[in-house]
PDB file of C-alpha atoms and ligand atoms in Angstrom:
ATOM      1  CA  MET A  27     128.734  -3.580 202.854  1.00  0.00           C
ATOM      2  CA  ALA A  28     128.508  -1.467 206.002  1.00  0.00           C
ATOM      3  CA  ALA A  29     125.667   1.037 205.710  1.00  0.00           C
ATOM      4  CA  GLU A  30     126.912   4.566 205.002  1.00  0.00           C
ATOM      5  CA  TRP A  31     126.884   6.505 208.262  1.00  0.00           C
ATOM      6  CA  GLY A  32     124.848   9.697 208.201  1.00  0.00           C
ATOM      7  CA  TYR A  33     122.463  11.740 210.335  1.00  0.00           C
ATOM      8  CA  SER A  34     119.178   9.865 209.890  1.00  0.00           C
ATOM      9  CA  PRO A  35     117.553   7.853 212.728  1.00  0.00           C
ATOM     10  CA  THR A  36     118.833   4.607 211.193  1.00  0.00           C
ATOM     11  CA  ASN A  37     122.444   5.618 210.480  1.00  0.00           C
ATOM     12  CA  GLY A  38     123.002   8.657 212.720  1.00  0.00           C
ATOM     13  CA  PRO A  39     125.073   9.353 215.863  1.00  0.00           C
ATOM     14  CA  ASP A  40     122.853   7.168 218.069  1.00  0.00           C
ATOM     15  CA  VAL A  41     123.861   4.037 216.117  1.00  0.00           C
ATOM     16  CA  TRP A  42     127.415   4.965 215.029  1.00  0.00           C
ATOM     17  CA  ALA A  43     128.880   2.946 217.934  1.00  0.00           C
ATOM     18  CA  ARG A  44     127.592  -0.283 216.345  1.00  0.00           C
ATOM     19  CA  LEU A  45     129.986   0.207 213.423  1.00  0.00           C
ATOM     20  CA  PHE A  46     132.556   2.506 215.065  1.00  0.00           C
ATOM     21  CA  PRO A  47     133.272   1.415 218.665  1.00  0.00           C
ATOM     22  CA  GLN A  48     135.035   4.675 219.590  1.00  0.00           C
ATOM     23  CA  ALA A  49     131.745   6.516 219.060  1.00  0.00           C
ATOM     24  CA  GLY A  50     130.665   5.010 222.395  1.00  0.00           C
ATOM     25  CA  GLY A  51     133.659   6.477 224.238  1.00  0.00           C
ATOM     26  CA  ALA A  52     133.954   8.837 227.186  1.00  0.00           C
ATOM     27  CA  ARG A  53     135.307  11.903 225.341  1.00  0.00           C
ATOM     28  CA  GLN A  54     133.030  12.181 222.331  1.00  0.00           C
ATOM     29  CA  SER A  55     132.465  15.368 220.344  1.00  0.00           C
ATOM     30  CA  PRO A  56     130.596  17.521 219.620  1.00  0.00           C
ATOM     31  CA  VAL A  57     129.299  18.702 222.992  1.00  0.00           C
ATOM     32  CA  ASP A  58     126.986  21.402 224.256  1.00  0.00           C
ATOM     33  CA  ILE A  59     129.213  24.050 225.850  1.00  0.00           C
ATOM     34  CA  CYS A  60     127.536  25.043 229.150  1.00  0.00           C
ATOM     35  CA  THR A  61     129.053  28.475 229.788  1.00  0.00           C
ATOM     36  CA  SER A  62     127.980  28.443 233.454  1.00  0.00           C
ATOM     37  CA  ILE A  63     130.123  25.401 234.267  1.00  0.00           C
ATOM     38  CA  ALA A  64     133.035  26.145 231.938  1.00  0.00           C
ATOM     39  CA  SER A  65     135.916  26.994 234.261  1.00  0.00           C
ATOM     40  CA  SER A  66     138.658  29.495 233.418  1.00  0.00           C
ATOM     41  CA  ASP A  67     142.114  27.988 233.733  1.00  0.00           C
ATOM     42  CA  SER A  68     144.823  30.447 234.803  1.00  0.00           C
ATOM     43  CA  ASN A  69     147.452  28.187 233.185  1.00  0.00           C
ATOM     44  CA  LEU A  70     145.825  28.721 229.789  1.00  0.00           C
ATOM     45  CA  GLU A  71     145.997  32.484 230.246  1.00  0.00           C
ATOM     46  CA  MET A  72     149.728  32.177 231.062  1.00  0.00           C
ATOM     47  CA  LYS A  73     150.486  30.130 227.942  1.00  0.00           C
ATOM     48  CA  LYS A  74     148.940  32.271 225.191  1.00  0.00           C
ATOM     49  CA  LEU A  75     147.618  30.283 222.230  1.00  0.00           C
ATOM     50  CA  THR A  76     149.578  31.456 219.199  1.00  0.00           C
ATOM     51  CA  PHE A  77     149.188  30.638 215.506  1.00  0.00           C
ATOM     52  CA  ALA A  78     151.059  31.436 212.302  1.00  0.00           C
ATOM     53  CA  TYR A  79     149.746  30.504 208.844  1.00  0.00           C
ATOM     54  CA  GLU A  80     150.941  30.934 205.269  1.00  0.00           C
ATOM     55  CA  SER A  81     148.778  32.301 202.470  1.00  0.00           C
ATOM     56  CA  GLN A  82     148.302  29.672 199.763  1.00  0.00           C
ATOM     57  CA  SER A  83     146.748  29.653 196.298  1.00  0.00           C
ATOM     58  CA  ASP A  84     145.482  26.728 194.188  1.00  0.00           C
ATOM     59  CA  LEU A  85     144.281  24.826 197.260  1.00  0.00           C
ATOM     60  CA  ARG A  86     142.196  21.748 196.427  1.00  0.00           C
ATOM     61  CA  ILE A  87     138.578  21.777 197.656  1.00  0.00           C
ATOM     62  CA  LEU A  88     136.659  18.506 197.900  1.00  0.00           C
ATOM     63  CA  ASN A  89     132.955  17.715 198.254  1.00  0.00           C
ATOM     64  CA  THR A  90     133.030  15.183 201.118  1.00  0.00           C
ATOM     65  CA  GLY A  91     129.324  14.363 200.883  1.00  0.00           C
ATOM     66  CA  HIS A  92     128.889  16.011 204.272  1.00  0.00           C
ATOM     67  CA  GLY A  93     130.252  19.420 203.320  1.00  0.00           C
ATOM     68  CA  TRP A  94     133.395  20.842 201.752  1.00  0.00           C
ATOM     69  CA  LYS A  95     137.009  20.249 202.806  1.00  0.00           C
ATOM     70  CA  VAL A  96     140.088  22.231 201.707  1.00  0.00           C
ATOM     71  CA  GLU A  97     143.359  20.310 201.796  1.00  0.00           C
ATOM     72  CA  ALA A  98     145.885  22.808 203.188  1.00  0.00           C
ATOM     73  CA  PRO A  99     148.980  21.022 204.522  1.00  0.00           C
ATOM     74  CA  GLN A 100     151.269  23.846 205.652  1.00  0.00           C
ATOM     75  CA  SER A 101     154.711  22.769 206.893  1.00  0.00           C
ATOM     76  CA  GLY A 102     155.375  26.427 207.728  1.00  0.00           C
ATOM     77  CA  SER A 103     152.290  26.820 209.928  1.00  0.00           C
ATOM     78  CA  ARG A 104     152.378  26.609 213.734  1.00  0.00           C
ATOM     79  CA  LEU A 105     149.667  26.361 216.384  1.00  0.00           C
ATOM     80  CA  GLU A 106     151.030  26.199 219.932  1.00  0.00           C
ATOM     81  CA  GLY A 107     150.534  27.234 223.557  1.00  0.00           C
ATOM     82  CA  GLY A 108     147.228  27.396 225.425  1.00  0.00           C
ATOM     83  CA  PRO A 109     146.061  23.788 226.035  1.00  0.00           C
ATOM     84  CA  LEU A 110     148.659  22.330 223.648  1.00  0.00           C
ATOM     85  CA  GLY A 111     151.482  21.998 226.169  1.00  0.00           C
ATOM     86  CA  GLU A 112     154.952  22.179 224.598  1.00  0.00           C
ATOM     87  CA  ASP A 113     153.968  20.578 221.286  1.00  0.00           C
ATOM     88  CA  ILE A 114     153.736  22.277 217.889  1.00  0.00           C
ATOM     89  CA  TYR A 115     150.705  21.560 215.700  1.00  0.00           C
ATOM     90  CA  GLN A 116     150.630  22.080 211.947  1.00  0.00           C
ATOM     91  CA  LEU A 117     147.654  22.956 209.708  1.00  0.00           C
ATOM     92  CA  GLU A 118     146.455  20.005 207.609  1.00  0.00           C
ATOM     93  CA  GLN A 119     143.015  20.968 206.299  1.00  0.00           C
ATOM     94  CA  PHE A 120     139.955  23.031 207.034  1.00  0.00           C
ATOM     95  CA  HIS A 121     136.314  22.165 206.449  1.00  0.00           C
ATOM     96  CA  CYS A 122     132.839  23.349 207.234  1.00  0.00           C
ATOM     97  CA  HIS A 123     129.648  21.976 208.810  1.00  0.00           C
ATOM     98  CA  TRP A 124     126.335  23.633 208.064  1.00  0.00           C
ATOM     99  CA  GLY A 125     122.620  22.820 208.073  1.00  0.00           C
ATOM    100  CA  GLU A 126     119.544  22.986 205.869  1.00  0.00           C
ATOM    101  CA  THR A 127     118.637  26.365 207.370  1.00  0.00           C
ATOM    102  CA  SER A 128     120.666  29.038 209.109  1.00  0.00           C
ATOM    103  CA  ALA A 129     118.858  28.154 212.359  1.00  0.00           C
ATOM    104  CA  GLU A 130     121.137  25.140 212.779  1.00  0.00           C
ATOM    105  CA  GLY A 131     124.246  23.566 211.355  1.00  0.00           C
ATOM    106  CA  SER A 132     127.058  23.976 213.873  1.00  0.00           C
ATOM    107  CA  GLU A 133     128.374  20.822 215.541  1.00  0.00           C
ATOM    108  CA  HIS A 134     129.013  22.377 218.951  1.00  0.00           C
ATOM    109  CA  THR A 135     126.213  24.269 220.658  1.00  0.00           C
ATOM    110  CA  VAL A 136     126.520  26.948 223.343  1.00  0.00           C
ATOM    111  CA  ASP A 137     123.984  26.695 226.176  1.00  0.00           C
ATOM    112  CA  GLY A 138     121.807  24.675 223.798  1.00  0.00           C
ATOM    113  CA  ARG A 139     122.064  27.209 220.984  1.00  0.00           C
ATOM    114  CA  ALA A 140     123.230  26.071 217.561  1.00  0.00           C
ATOM    115  CA  TYR A 141     124.906  28.441 215.120  1.00  0.00           C
ATOM    116  CA  ALA A 142     124.333  28.506 211.354  1.00  0.00           C
ATOM    117  CA  GLY A 143     127.557  26.657 210.735  1.00  0.00           C
ATOM    118  CA  GLU A 144     130.994  25.838 212.085  1.00  0.00           C
ATOM    119  CA  LEU A 145     134.421  25.992 210.455  1.00  0.00           C
ATOM    120  CA  HIS A 146     137.086  23.531 211.612  1.00  0.00           C
ATOM    121  CA  LEU A 147     140.792  24.335 211.150  1.00  0.00           C
ATOM    122  CA  VAL A 148     142.497  20.967 211.615  1.00  0.00           C
ATOM    123  CA  HIS A 149     146.086  20.662 212.905  1.00  0.00           C
ATOM    124  CA  TRP A 150     148.259  17.694 213.895  1.00  0.00           C
ATOM    125  CA  ASN A 151     151.032  17.252 216.456  1.00  0.00           C
ATOM    126  CA  THR A 152     154.297  17.338 214.486  1.00  0.00           C
ATOM    127  CA  THR A 153     156.400  17.313 217.664  1.00  0.00           C
ATOM    128  CA  LYS A 154     155.355  13.760 218.531  1.00  0.00           C
ATOM    129  CA  TYR A 155     154.052  12.117 215.356  1.00  0.00           C
ATOM    130  CA  GLN A 156     155.280  11.507 211.818  1.00  0.00           C
ATOM    131  CA  SER A 157     152.005  11.879 209.913  1.00  0.00           C
ATOM    132  CA  PHE A 158     148.454  13.178 210.206  1.00  0.00           C
ATOM    133  CA  ALA A 159     147.057   9.624 210.037  1.00  0.00           C
ATOM    134  CA  GLU A 160     149.392   8.490 212.855  1.00  0.00           C
ATOM    135  CA  ALA A 161     148.530  11.543 214.980  1.00  0.00           C
ATOM    136  CA  ALA A 162     144.814  10.722 214.607  1.00  0.00           C
ATOM    137  CA  GLN A 163     145.459   7.512 216.569  1.00  0.00           C
ATOM    138  CA  HIS A 164     146.648   9.367 219.722  1.00  0.00           C
ATOM    139  CA  PRO A 165     144.825  11.370 222.433  1.00  0.00           C
ATOM    140  CA  ASP A 166     146.976  14.493 221.801  1.00  0.00           C
ATOM    141  CA  GLY A 167     147.327  13.927 218.076  1.00  0.00           C
ATOM    142  CA  LEU A 168     145.035  16.600 216.632  1.00  0.00           C
ATOM    143  CA  ALA A 169     144.057  20.157 217.544  1.00  0.00           C
ATOM    144  CA  VAL A 170     140.987  21.661 215.861  1.00  0.00           C
ATOM    145  CA  LEU A 171     140.075  25.356 215.997  1.00  0.00           C
ATOM    146  CA  GLY A 172     136.288  25.707 215.789  1.00  0.00           C
ATOM    147  CA  VAL A 173     134.803  28.983 214.553  1.00  0.00           C
ATOM    148  CA  PHE A 174     131.028  29.535 214.647  1.00  0.00           C
ATOM    149  CA  PHE A 175     129.198  31.196 211.716  1.00  0.00           C
ATOM    150  CA  ASP A 176     126.566  33.791 212.510  1.00  0.00           C
ATOM    151  CA  VAL A 177     124.309  34.921 209.632  1.00  0.00           C
ATOM    152  CA  GLY A 178     124.321  38.671 209.015  1.00  0.00           C
ATOM    153  CA  ASN A 179     124.266  41.236 206.226  1.00  0.00           C
ATOM    154  CA  GLU A 180     127.976  41.310 205.465  1.00  0.00           C
ATOM    155  CA  SER A 181     129.560  38.477 203.557  1.00  0.00           C
ATOM    156  CA  ASN A 182     132.961  37.124 204.506  1.00  0.00           C
ATOM    157  CA  ASP A 183     135.353  37.699 201.606  1.00  0.00           C
ATOM    158  CA  GLU A 184     137.580  34.707 202.461  1.00  0.00           C
ATOM    159  CA  ILE A 185     134.622  32.323 202.762  1.00  0.00           C
ATOM    160  CA  GLU A 186     133.329  33.755 199.459  1.00  0.00           C
ATOM    161  CA  LYS A 187     136.525  32.608 197.729  1.00  0.00           C
ATOM    162  CA  ILE A 188     135.598  29.086 198.828  1.00  0.00           C
ATOM    163  CA  VAL A 189     131.828  28.965 198.331  1.00  0.00           C
ATOM    164  CA  SER A 190     132.183  30.555 194.875  1.00  0.00           C
ATOM    165  CA  THR A 191     133.796  27.272 193.725  1.00  0.00           C
ATOM    166  CA  LEU A 192     131.032  24.970 195.056  1.00  0.00           C
ATOM    167  CA  SER A 193     129.009  25.072 191.843  1.00  0.00           C
ATOM    168  CA  GLU A 194     131.894  23.121 190.276  1.00  0.00           C
ATOM    169  CA  ILE A 195     131.779  20.309 192.879  1.00  0.00           C
ATOM    170  CA  LYS A 196     128.083  19.530 193.279  1.00  0.00           C
ATOM    171  CA  PHE A 197     128.611  15.830 193.952  1.00  0.00           C
ATOM    172  CA  LYS A 198     130.432  13.773 196.623  1.00  0.00           C
ATOM    173  CA  GLY A 199     134.017  13.040 195.650  1.00  0.00           C
ATOM    174  CA  GLN A 200     134.309  15.913 193.173  1.00  0.00           C
ATOM    175  CA  PHE A 201     137.144  18.388 193.689  1.00  0.00           C
ATOM    176  CA  THR A 202     138.532  21.553 192.128  1.00  0.00           C
ATOM    177  CA  ASP A 203     141.275  24.086 192.832  1.00  0.00           C
ATOM    178  CA  ILE A 204     140.612  27.458 194.466  1.00  0.00           C
ATOM    179  CA  PRO A 205     142.495  29.981 192.322  1.00  0.00           C
ATOM    180  CA  ASP A 206     142.454  32.742 194.924  1.00  0.00           C
ATOM    181  CA  VAL A 207     145.067  33.138 197.659  1.00  0.00           C
ATOM    182  CA  ILE A 208     143.601  31.925 200.974  1.00  0.00           C
ATOM    183  CA  ASP A 209     144.945  33.141 204.328  1.00  0.00           C
ATOM    184  CA  PRO A 210     143.509  30.973 207.152  1.00  0.00           C
ATOM    185  CA  THR A 211     144.212  33.765 209.655  1.00  0.00           C
ATOM    186  CA  THR A 212     141.306  35.717 208.170  1.00  0.00           C
ATOM    187  CA  PHE A 213     138.842  32.985 209.252  1.00  0.00           C
ATOM    188  CA  LEU A 214     139.497  33.715 212.928  1.00  0.00           C
ATOM    189  CA  PRO A 215     137.341  36.164 214.905  1.00  0.00           C
ATOM    190  CA  SER A 216     138.848  39.372 216.280  1.00  0.00           C
ATOM    191  CA  GLY A 217     138.081  38.320 219.881  1.00  0.00           C
ATOM    192  CA  LEU A 218     140.327  35.331 220.611  1.00  0.00           C
ATOM    193  CA  GLY A 219     138.635  34.015 223.761  1.00  0.00           C
ATOM    194  CA  TYR A 220     137.943  30.269 223.502  1.00  0.00           C
ATOM    195  CA  TRP A 221     136.614  27.180 225.240  1.00  0.00           C
ATOM    196  CA  THR A 222     138.786  24.054 225.173  1.00  0.00           C
ATOM    197  CA  TYR A 223     138.224  20.386 226.033  1.00  0.00           C
ATOM    198  CA  LEU A 224     139.564  16.941 225.177  1.00  0.00           C
ATOM    199  CA  GLY A 225     137.279  15.347 222.596  1.00  0.00           C
ATOM    200  CA  SER A 226     137.060  13.372 219.392  1.00  0.00           C
ATOM    201  CA  LEU A 227     136.455  13.455 215.677  1.00  0.00           C
ATOM    202  CA  THR A 228     132.819  14.487 215.266  1.00  0.00           C
ATOM    203  CA  THR A 229     132.205  11.929 212.539  1.00  0.00           C
ATOM    204  CA  PRO A 230     133.072   8.247 212.265  1.00  0.00           C
ATOM    205  CA  PRO A 231     135.404   6.649 213.175  1.00  0.00           C
ATOM    206  CA  CYS A 232     135.117   9.181 216.074  1.00  0.00           C
ATOM    207  CA  ASN A 233     138.730   8.714 217.228  1.00  0.00           C
ATOM    208  CA  GLU A 234     139.287  10.307 220.652  1.00  0.00           C
ATOM    209  CA  CYS A 235     142.294  12.259 219.402  1.00  0.00           C
ATOM    210  CA  VAL A 236     141.237  15.916 219.299  1.00  0.00           C
ATOM    211  CA  ILE A 237     142.118  18.819 221.582  1.00  0.00           C
ATOM    212  CA  TRP A 238     139.198  21.128 220.780  1.00  0.00           C
ATOM    213  CA  ILE A 239     139.619  24.909 220.850  1.00  0.00           C
ATOM    214  CA  VAL A 240     136.254  26.596 220.124  1.00  0.00           C
ATOM    215  CA  TYR A 241     136.286  30.383 219.736  1.00  0.00           C
ATOM    216  CA  LYS A 242     133.595  32.190 221.728  1.00  0.00           C
ATOM    217  CA  GLU A 243     133.087  34.920 219.105  1.00  0.00           C
ATOM    218  CA  PRO A 244     131.405  33.858 215.831  1.00  0.00           C
ATOM    219  CA  ILE A 245     132.357  35.298 212.441  1.00  0.00           C
ATOM    220  CA  THR A 246     129.607  36.778 210.260  1.00  0.00           C
ATOM    221  CA  VAL A 247     128.652  35.314 206.894  1.00  0.00           C
ATOM    222  CA  THR A 248     125.586  35.799 204.718  1.00  0.00           C
ATOM    223  CA  GLU A 249     122.698  33.327 204.484  1.00  0.00           C
ATOM    224  CA  GLU A 250     123.849  32.370 200.961  1.00  0.00           C
ATOM    225  CA  GLN A 251     127.363  31.588 202.166  1.00  0.00           C
ATOM    226  CA  VAL A 252     126.213  28.990 204.653  1.00  0.00           C
ATOM    227  CA  THR A 253     123.032  27.403 203.353  1.00  0.00           C
ATOM    228  CA  TYR A 254     124.027  26.455 199.814  1.00  0.00           C
ATOM    229  CA  HIS A 255     122.767  22.994 198.718  1.00  0.00           C
TER     230      HIS A 255
HETATM  231  C1  VZ5 B1251     139.858  16.402 212.628  1.00  0.00           C
HETATM  232  C2  VZ5 B1251     139.308  16.460 211.224  1.00  0.00           C
HETATM  233  C3  VZ5 B1251     138.658  15.161 210.872  1.00  0.00           C
HETATM  234  C4  VZ5 B1251     139.471  14.065 210.521  1.00  0.00           C
HETATM  235  C5  VZ5 B1251     138.885  12.850 210.185  1.00  0.00           C
HETATM  236  C6  VZ5 B1251     137.481  12.708 210.201  1.00  0.00           C
HETATM  237  C7  VZ5 B1251     136.675  13.797 210.554  1.00  0.00           C
HETATM  238  C8  VZ5 B1251     137.257  15.005 210.883  1.00  0.00           C
HETATM  239  O1  VZ5 B1251     136.436  16.064 211.110  1.00  0.00           O
HETATM  240  S1  VZ5 B1251     136.090  16.688 212.509  1.00  0.00           S
HETATM  241  N1  VZ5 B1251     134.652  17.315 212.316  1.00  0.00           N
HETATM  242  O2  VZ5 B1251     137.030  17.755 212.703  1.00  0.00           O
HETATM  243  O3  VZ5 B1251     136.111  15.667 213.491  1.00  0.00           O
HETATM  244  C9  VZ5 B1251     136.813  11.428 209.784  1.00  0.00           C
HETATM  245  C10 VZ5 B1251     137.747  10.520 208.978  1.00  0.00           C
HETATM  246  C11 VZ5 B1251     139.066  10.384 209.716  1.00  0.00           C
HETATM  247  C12 VZ5 B1251     139.787  11.722 209.724  1.00  0.00           C
HETATM  248  C13 VZ5 B1251     141.079  11.621 210.577  1.00  0.00           C
HETATM  249  C14 VZ5 B1251     142.020  10.535 209.993  1.00  0.00           C
HETATM  250  C15 VZ5 B1251     141.299   9.198 209.848  1.00  0.00           C
HETATM  251  C16 VZ5 B1251     141.033   8.622 211.237  1.00  0.00           C
HETATM  252  C17 VZ5 B1251     142.007   8.150 208.977  1.00  0.00           C
HETATM  253  O4  VZ5 B1251     143.108   7.568 209.588  1.00  0.00           O
HETATM  254  C18 VZ5 B1251     140.874   7.144 208.645  1.00  0.00           C
HETATM  255  C19 VZ5 B1251     139.549   7.938 208.810  1.00  0.00           C
HETATM  256  C20 VZ5 B1251     140.034   9.387 209.045  1.00  0.00           C
HETATM  257 ZN1   ZN B1252     134.554  19.080 211.459  1.00  0.00          ZN
END
């Protein structure tokens, strides 16, 4: 039985490639975003990144063992423009990465700085592929919006709708429904500047199938919202 991958010295990112060959690839995520060498691309400014989401209630939230994931397939959603060429991407799910303390937890870092957490809004290329699983096998298959969490005094009402259900799914594999209406648009920061690069899933099997779009501006959450155990 293959050892469960994780983040310890014996099963963490440094040894993932033994079990998951793609983890040793040339476009692996996450990365440290060095703002001094990030170049601005006039093409991206010409093709504005646009998104449209639906509000949904009764979304299923799952304890993945590495965080929470909300299944949110939205055939009426659209993410397009910016680095996504002419293709339309559709929301599939969103999930969160956080750490033991609010001093760390994000997957990407900015000039070596980690944030308290990072929300990933996951989309797949419905122009070219027939399913999410198929899209995850192609270099332009997925587009993930990354939003950093900064810890502050004001809680985020939309995140609260999610974390308020976590007491019901304390263990890996447990799931429950979120009764409230969730609008993914509210997770995005007001400033819509972003960094983008071609990367991969940040966890095994580390497929190199993700166009990453990481917003520069974090959203504010409270300590409780991002360091629950
Ligand atoms: C982008 C969000 C995402 C999707 C997937 C993983 C991890 C992911 O999170 S992340 N942090 O955005 O990279 C790990 C399991 C992967 C899945 C994509 C689809 C698969 C590759 C399946 O085909 C089999 C294993 C699946
Ligand atoms: Zn993620």
